[in-house]
Coordinates of C-alpha atoms in Angstrom, one line a residue:
M1 CA 98.1 78.4 86.5
E2 CA 98.5 82.1 85.8
W3 CA 100.8 83.6 88.7
S4 CA 101.6 87.1 87.3
C5 CA 98.1 88.5 88.7
L6 CA 99.9 88.3 92.2
V7 CA 102.6 90.9 91.3
N8 CA 101.6 94.2 89.8
P9 CA 98.5 95.7 87.7
F10 CA 100.5 95.6 84.5
G11 CA 101.5 91.7 85.1
H12 CA 98.8 90.0 82.7
F13 CA 100.1 92.7 80.1
L14 CA 103.3 90.9 80.1
K15 CA 101.7 87.5 79.6
N16 CA 100.4 85.7 76.1
G17 CA 96.9 85.9 74.8
N18 CA 94.0 88.1 75.6
Y19 CA 93.0 88.9 79.1
A20 CA 90.2 91.0 81.2
E21 CA 90.6 91.9 84.8
L22 CA 88.7 93.7 87.6
T23 CA 89.7 94.5 90.9
F24 CA 88.1 96.5 94.0
A25 CA 89.2 97.2 97.4
R26 CA 88.0 98.9 100.6
L27 CA 90.3 100.9 102.9
N28 CA 88.9 101.0 106.7
A29 CA 91.3 103.2 108.6
D30 CA 91.1 104.0 112.3
I31 CA 93.4 107.2 112.6
S32 CA 93.4 109.4 115.4
G33 CA 95.4 111.8 117.8
Q34 CA 95.4 114.6 120.6
V35 CA 94.8 118.1 119.8
Q36 CA 97.0 120.8 120.7
N37 CA 96.2 124.1 123.3
Q38 CA 95.1 121.5 126.0
A39 CA 95.5 123.7 128.8
E40 CA 93.5 126.5 127.2
L41 CA 90.8 124.0 126.4
A42 CA 90.8 122.7 129.9
E43 CA 89.8 126.0 131.4
I44 CA 86.4 125.8 129.3
G45 CA 85.9 122.6 130.9
V46 CA 87.2 120.3 128.1
T47 CA 88.2 116.9 129.3
N48 CA 88.5 114.8 126.3
F49 CA 91.3 115.9 124.0
S50 CA 91.1 113.0 121.3
T51 CA 90.4 113.9 117.6
G52 CA 88.5 110.6 117.1
N53 CA 88.9 108.9 114.0
F54 CA 89.0 111.1 111.2
V55 CA 89.9 109.2 108.2
E56 CA 87.0 108.3 105.6
D57 CA 86.8 104.7 104.1
R58 CA 87.9 104.6 100.9
H59 CA 87.1 102.4 97.9
F60 CA 89.2 101.6 94.9
V61 CA 88.6 100.4 91.4
Q62 CA 90.9 99.0 88.9
A63 CA 90.2 97.4 85.5
A64 CA 92.2 96.1 82.7
L65 CA 91.6 94.8 79.1
K66 CA 94.6 93.2 77.1
F67 CA 94.6 92.2 73.8
Q68 CA 97.6 90.1 71.6
P69 CA 96.8 90.6 67.8
H70 CA 100.3 89.3 67.2
P71 CA 102.8 87.0 69.0
K72 CA 105.1 90.0 69.4
I73 CA 102.5 92.6 70.0
S74 CA 100.6 93.5 73.1
T75 CA 97.8 96.5 73.5
A76 CA 96.0 97.5 76.8
L77 CA 93.6 99.8 78.4
I78 CA 93.9 100.2 81.9
F79 CA 91.8 102.2 84.4
D80 CA 93.1 103.1 87.9
Q81 CA 92.9 105.4 90.8
P82 CA 96.4 106.3 91.9
F83 CA 96.2 108.9 94.5
G84 CA 93.3 110.1 96.9
V85 CA 92.6 111.3 100.4
D86 CA 89.4 111.7 102.4
I87 CA 89.5 113.4 105.8
Q88 CA 86.5 114.3 107.7
Y89 CA 87.7 115.8 111.2
H90 CA 85.0 117.4 113.4
Y91 CA 86.2 118.0 117.1
R92 CA 83.1 118.8 119.3
P93 CA 84.2 118.3 122.8
N94 CA 81.7 119.0 125.9
T95 CA 82.6 122.3 127.6
V96 CA 80.8 124.2 130.4
I97 CA 78.4 125.5 128.1
G98 CA 77.8 122.2 126.3
P99 CA 79.3 120.7 122.9
I100 CA 81.0 123.3 120.8
E101 CA 82.9 122.6 117.5
I102 CA 86.6 123.8 118.3
E103 CA 88.0 122.8 115.1
S104 CA 87.5 120.9 111.9
T105 CA 89.2 119.7 108.6
E106 CA 87.5 118.1 105.4
I107 CA 89.7 117.2 102.5
H108 CA 88.9 115.2 99.5
F109 CA 91.1 114.6 96.6
D110 CA 90.7 112.2 93.8
S111 CA 92.4 111.1 90.8
Q112 CA 91.8 108.7 88.0
N113 CA 94.0 107.3 85.3
V114 CA 93.3 105.8 82.2
T115 CA 96.1 104.4 80.5
S116 CA 96.8 102.7 76.8
L117 CA 99.8 100.5 76.4
F118 CA 101.5 99.2 73.7
G119 CA 104.4 96.4 73.9
Y120 CA 106.7 94.4 71.6
Q121 CA 108.4 91.1 72.5
L122 CA 112.1 91.4 71.4
N123 CA 112.7 87.8 72.0
P124 CA 111.5 85.0 74.3
T125 CA 112.9 86.6 77.2
W126 CA 112.8 90.4 76.6
Q127 CA 109.8 92.9 76.2
I128 CA 109.5 96.6 76.1
Y129 CA 106.4 98.4 76.4
A130 CA 105.3 102.3 76.7
G131 CA 102.0 104.2 76.9
L132 CA 100.0 107.4 76.9
G133 CA 97.8 108.3 80.1
V134 CA 94.9 110.5 80.6
Q135 CA 94.5 111.6 84.5
S136 CA 91.9 113.6 86.0
F137 CA 92.5 115.6 89.3
E138 CA 89.9 117.3 91.5
G139 CA 89.0 117.9 95.0
D140 CA 88.1 120.4 97.9
L141 CA 89.5 121.3 101.2
Q142 CA 88.2 123.3 104.0
V143 CA 89.3 124.3 107.8
F144 CA 88.0 125.7 110.6
G145 CA 89.3 126.7 114.4
Q146 CA 91.7 129.0 115.8
S147 CA 94.3 126.3 115.5
F148 CA 94.4 127.5 111.8
Y149 CA 95.0 131.1 112.8
F150 CA 94.4 133.5 110.0
L151 CA 93.4 130.7 107.7
N152 CA 90.3 130.2 110.2
G153 CA 87.4 129.3 107.7
Y154 CA 89.5 128.7 104.4
R155 CA 87.7 126.7 101.6
A156 CA 89.3 125.6 98.4
E157 CA 87.4 123.9 95.6
F158 CA 89.5 122.2 92.8
K159 CA 87.7 122.0 89.8
K160 CA 88.4 118.8 87.6
D161 CA 91.5 118.9 85.3
H162 CA 92.6 116.5 82.8
A163 CA 96.3 116.1 81.7
L164 CA 98.6 113.8 79.8
G165 CA 101.1 111.5 81.2
W166 CA 103.3 108.4 79.9
L167 CA 104.9 105.3 81.1
A168 CA 107.6 102.9 79.6
G169 CA 109.3 99.8 81.0
L170 CA 110.8 96.5 80.0
S171 CA 110.1 93.0 81.4
Y172 CA 112.3 89.9 81.5
Q173 CA 111.0 86.2 81.7
I174 CA 112.2 82.8 81.8
P175 CA 108.7 80.8 81.7
E176 CA 110.1 77.3 82.5
Y177 CA 111.2 78.8 85.8
A178 CA 108.0 81.0 86.4
L179 CA 110.6 83.7 86.9
R180 CA 109.3 87.3 85.5
S181 CA 110.7 90.8 86.5
S182 CA 109.7 94.1 85.1
L183 CA 110.8 97.9 85.6
T184 CA 108.1 100.5 85.0
Y185 CA 108.5 104.3 85.2
R186 CA 105.2 106.5 85.3
S187 CA 105.8 110.2 84.5
A188 CA 105.0 113.1 86.6
I189 CA 101.6 114.8 85.3
K190 CA 101.4 118.4 85.3
H191 CA 97.8 120.1 85.8
Q192 CA 96.5 123.5 85.8
V193 CA 93.6 123.5 87.9
Q194 CA 91.2 126.5 88.4
V195 CA 90.7 126.9 92.3
G196 CA 87.6 128.8 94.0
E197 CA 89.1 130.1 97.3
Y198 CA 87.0 131.5 99.9
I199 CA 87.3 132.8 103.9
L200 CA 84.3 132.4 105.5
D201 CA 82.4 131.7 102.5
Q202 CA 83.3 135.2 101.0
P203 CA 85.7 134.9 97.5
I204 CA 89.3 135.9 98.1
H205 CA 90.6 138.4 95.9
L206 CA 94.1 139.5 97.3
T207 CA 96.1 139.0 94.0
S208 CA 95.0 138.1 90.3
E209 CA 93.2 134.9 89.5
N210 CA 95.5 132.3 87.9
K211 CA 95.2 128.7 88.0
T212 CA 97.1 126.5 90.3
K213 CA 100.0 124.0 89.0
I214 CA 100.0 120.6 90.6
K215 CA 102.1 118.1 89.5
T216 CA 101.4 114.4 90.6
P217 CA 104.5 112.7 91.5
A218 CA 106.5 110.4 89.0
A219 CA 106.9 106.5 90.3
V220 CA 109.1 103.7 89.7
N221 CA 108.0 100.0 90.2
L222 CA 110.2 97.0 90.3
D223 CA 108.3 93.8 90.3
F224 CA 109.8 90.4 90.6
Q225 CA 108.4 86.5 90.8
T226 CA 110.0 83.2 90.6
G227 CA 109.1 79.8 90.9
L228 CA 110.6 78.0 94.2
S229 CA 109.1 74.5 93.5
P230 CA 106.1 73.4 91.4
K231 CA 103.7 74.6 93.9
N232 CA 105.5 77.4 95.4
L233 CA 106.0 80.8 94.1
L234 CA 108.0 83.8 95.7
Y235 CA 106.8 87.5 94.5
A236 CA 108.1 90.7 95.5
S237 CA 107.7 94.7 94.5
L238 CA 109.6 97.7 95.4
R239 CA 108.0 101.2 94.5
W240 CA 109.4 104.8 94.5
V241 CA 107.2 107.7 94.3
N242 CA 108.4 111.2 94.2
W243 CA 106.4 112.9 97.0
N244 CA 109.4 115.2 97.4
D245 CA 108.3 117.5 94.2
Y246 CA 104.5 117.5 95.1
V247 CA 103.0 120.9 96.6
I248 CA 99.4 122.2 96.4
Q249 CA 99.8 126.0 96.9
P250 CA 96.6 127.9 95.3
T251 CA 97.1 131.3 94.2
Q252 CA 95.3 133.1 96.7
F253 CA 96.3 131.1 99.7
A254 CA 99.8 131.8 98.5
A255 CA 99.0 135.5 99.1
I256 CA 97.5 135.1 102.7
I257 CA 100.8 133.3 103.5
D258 CA 102.9 136.1 102.1
S259 CA 100.9 138.7 103.8
A260 CA 101.0 137.2 107.1
A261 CA 104.8 136.5 106.5
Q262 CA 105.3 140.2 107.0
Y263 CA 104.5 139.7 110.9
I264 CA 105.5 136.1 111.4
P265 CA 108.4 135.4 109.1
E266 CA 108.9 131.7 110.0
I267 CA 105.9 130.5 107.9
T268 CA 107.3 132.3 104.4
S269 CA 107.9 128.7 103.1
F270 CA 104.6 127.2 104.3
K271 CA 102.7 125.1 101.9
M272 CA 99.1 124.1 101.8
I273 CA 100.2 120.6 101.3
Q274 CA 103.6 119.6 100.7
Y275 CA 105.6 116.4 101.5
Q276 CA 109.3 116.2 103.1
D277 CA 110.7 112.8 101.6
D278 CA 110.0 110.7 98.7
Q279 CA 108.1 107.4 99.5
W280 CA 109.6 103.8 99.3
S281 CA 107.4 100.8 99.7
G282 CA 107.9 97.2 99.1
K283 CA 106.3 93.8 99.7
V284 CA 107.5 90.1 99.6
G285 CA 105.1 87.4 99.6
I286 CA 104.7 83.5 98.8
A287 CA 102.0 81.8 96.6
H288 CA 101.3 78.2 97.3
Q289 CA 99.1 76.1 94.9
L290 CA 97.1 73.8 97.4
N291 CA 95.5 72.1 94.4
P292 CA 94.7 72.9 90.6
R293 CA 91.9 75.2 91.7
W294 CA 93.2 76.9 94.8
V295 CA 96.1 79.3 95.4
S296 CA 96.8 80.7 98.9
T297 CA 99.0 83.9 99.3
L298 CA 100.9 85.4 102.5
D299 CA 102.9 88.6 102.0
V300 CA 104.4 91.2 104.5
S301 CA 104.8 94.8 103.3
W302 CA 106.3 98.2 104.3
D303 CA 106.0 102.0 103.5
S304 CA 108.5 104.6 104.5
G305 CA 106.2 107.3 104.7
S306 CA 106.9 111.1 103.6
G307 CA 108.7 112.6 106.7
N308 CA 105.6 115.1 107.7
I309 CA 105.0 116.8 110.9
A310 CA 101.7 114.9 112.6
S311 CA 98.7 117.0 111.9
T312 CA 95.2 116.7 110.5
L313 CA 96.3 116.5 107.1
S314 CA 99.2 114.0 107.6
P315 CA 98.7 112.1 111.0
V316 CA 100.8 108.9 110.0
D317 CA 104.2 108.2 108.5
G318 CA 104.1 104.9 106.6
Y319 CA 103.5 101.3 107.8
Y320 CA 104.1 97.8 108.2
G321 CA 101.6 95.2 106.7
L322 CA 100.7 91.6 106.6
G323 CA 98.2 90.4 103.8
L324 CA 96.5 87.2 103.2
G325 CA 94.6 85.8 100.0
A326 CA 93.3 83.3 98.1
F327 CA 92.6 82.7 94.2
Y328 CA 89.8 79.9 93.0
Y329 CA 90.0 78.8 89.4
W330 CA 87.0 77.9 88.5
Q331 CA 88.1 76.9 85.1
P332 CA 91.6 77.1 83.8
Q333 CA 91.5 80.4 82.1
S334 CA 89.2 82.2 84.7
F335 CA 89.6 82.9 88.6
F336 CA 88.4 85.3 91.4
A337 CA 90.6 86.1 94.4
L338 CA 89.9 87.6 97.9
G339 CA 92.2 89.1 100.2
T340 CA 92.8 91.0 103.2
Q341 CA 95.6 93.1 104.8
Y342 CA 96.3 94.7 107.9
L343 CA 98.4 97.6 108.1
R344 CA 100.0 99.1 111.4
F345 CA 101.1 102.8 110.9
N346 CA 104.1 104.5 112.1
K347 CA 103.6 107.6 114.4
A348 CA 104.2 110.7 112.6
K349 CA 106.7 113.2 114.4
T350 CA 105.1 115.8 116.5
V351 CA 106.3 119.6 116.7
A352 CA 108.2 118.9 119.7
H353 CA 110.3 116.0 118.4
A354 CA 110.7 117.9 115.0
G355 CA 112.2 121.1 116.8
E356 CA 109.9 123.2 114.7
S357 CA 108.1 126.5 116.1
T358 CA 105.2 127.0 113.7
K359 CA 103.0 124.6 112.2
L360 CA 99.5 125.0 111.5
A361 CA 96.7 122.4 112.8
T362 CA 99.5 120.0 114.5
L363 CA 98.8 117.5 116.9
Y364 CA 100.0 117.2 120.4
S365 CA 100.6 113.6 120.0
V366 CA 99.3 110.5 117.7
N367 CA 98.1 107.4 118.7
Q368 CA 98.9 103.8 117.4
N369 CA 96.7 103.8 114.2
D370 CA 96.0 100.9 111.9
A371 CA 93.9 100.0 108.8
W372 CA 92.4 96.9 107.5
V373 CA 92.1 96.5 103.6
F374 CA 89.7 94.1 101.9
G375 CA 89.7 93.3 98.5
G376 CA 88.5 91.0 95.5
R377 CA 89.6 90.2 91.9
I378 CA 87.9 88.6 89.0
G379 CA 90.2 87.7 85.8
H380 CA 89.4 85.8 82.4
H381 CA 91.8 84.7 79.9
F382 CA 90.0 84.6 76.2

């Protein structure tokens, strides 16, 4: 029975033999809040201040192909989608003159990685591995409404860019106890993105055209599993992501902020997208072998969030999760798995709680938001 597939996307890379895997998942989120400026909105007949759900469903795909040409040498090719966001927010309440779009936010960012790995088995218990990855990054953002002040009608188109990164790690195993642990570091990746910027569909030329520097964050994964009994396995993971250094600040956007800061000094350090804290997340679970063909899993997870103020760009701040899954082996070397996870998001801090006087598109309050993740996986050793 192959247990390593329960732990991380590199789990099967650490096993002997050749292996192919395809993973897919769908995130259905319900995230909403209450808008600012409710007194002013009430004067024009607005009684509904809810943003409604403004997070689009997302699909994720991951694939891996691993070869072992020699007992001490492993190679692999892995595809994944590490970072992304889809926000589609349009606030159209009824007023005394009918429905009016008061404000809107549309954000779409996508990244994709193709990573090649090479591993060397130092001895029966220790293995080292390293690799290079190509990452693509693209997206678009547009905002509308008086809550964005001088940025009302701003739109940015981030052209697709490709950049190189690397990863390295080591693993330790004692197969007779189903014990396996690994530590993997993924480097930050620096992009130089061509960004088209507009206000009310008119190109912005406040300063010279320069590419925008975007550094997707470095990450460290610690994964562990061990047998508790012949039919039970404990698995756990801990992940750190360096979001504190992640900033998106296009050239013309920065020029707009610099110009406005002459009259509103408190926005001098305002960034289009920036996270306040690094992100920590973890998972602990148990897998139980029901019979030679079926394995069930149960796990709990946690995410620290990034410490941002509640806004349409960042409405939640971490979560707690509960997951259930099942693996079915239709033959000893092949399986498929199905699972679901429920996520309960922490409420992001509002401006009043944070003690900050100037934030664009902040929310008056946030609801108790949640999400469901549904996924499947097919794996085959050959």
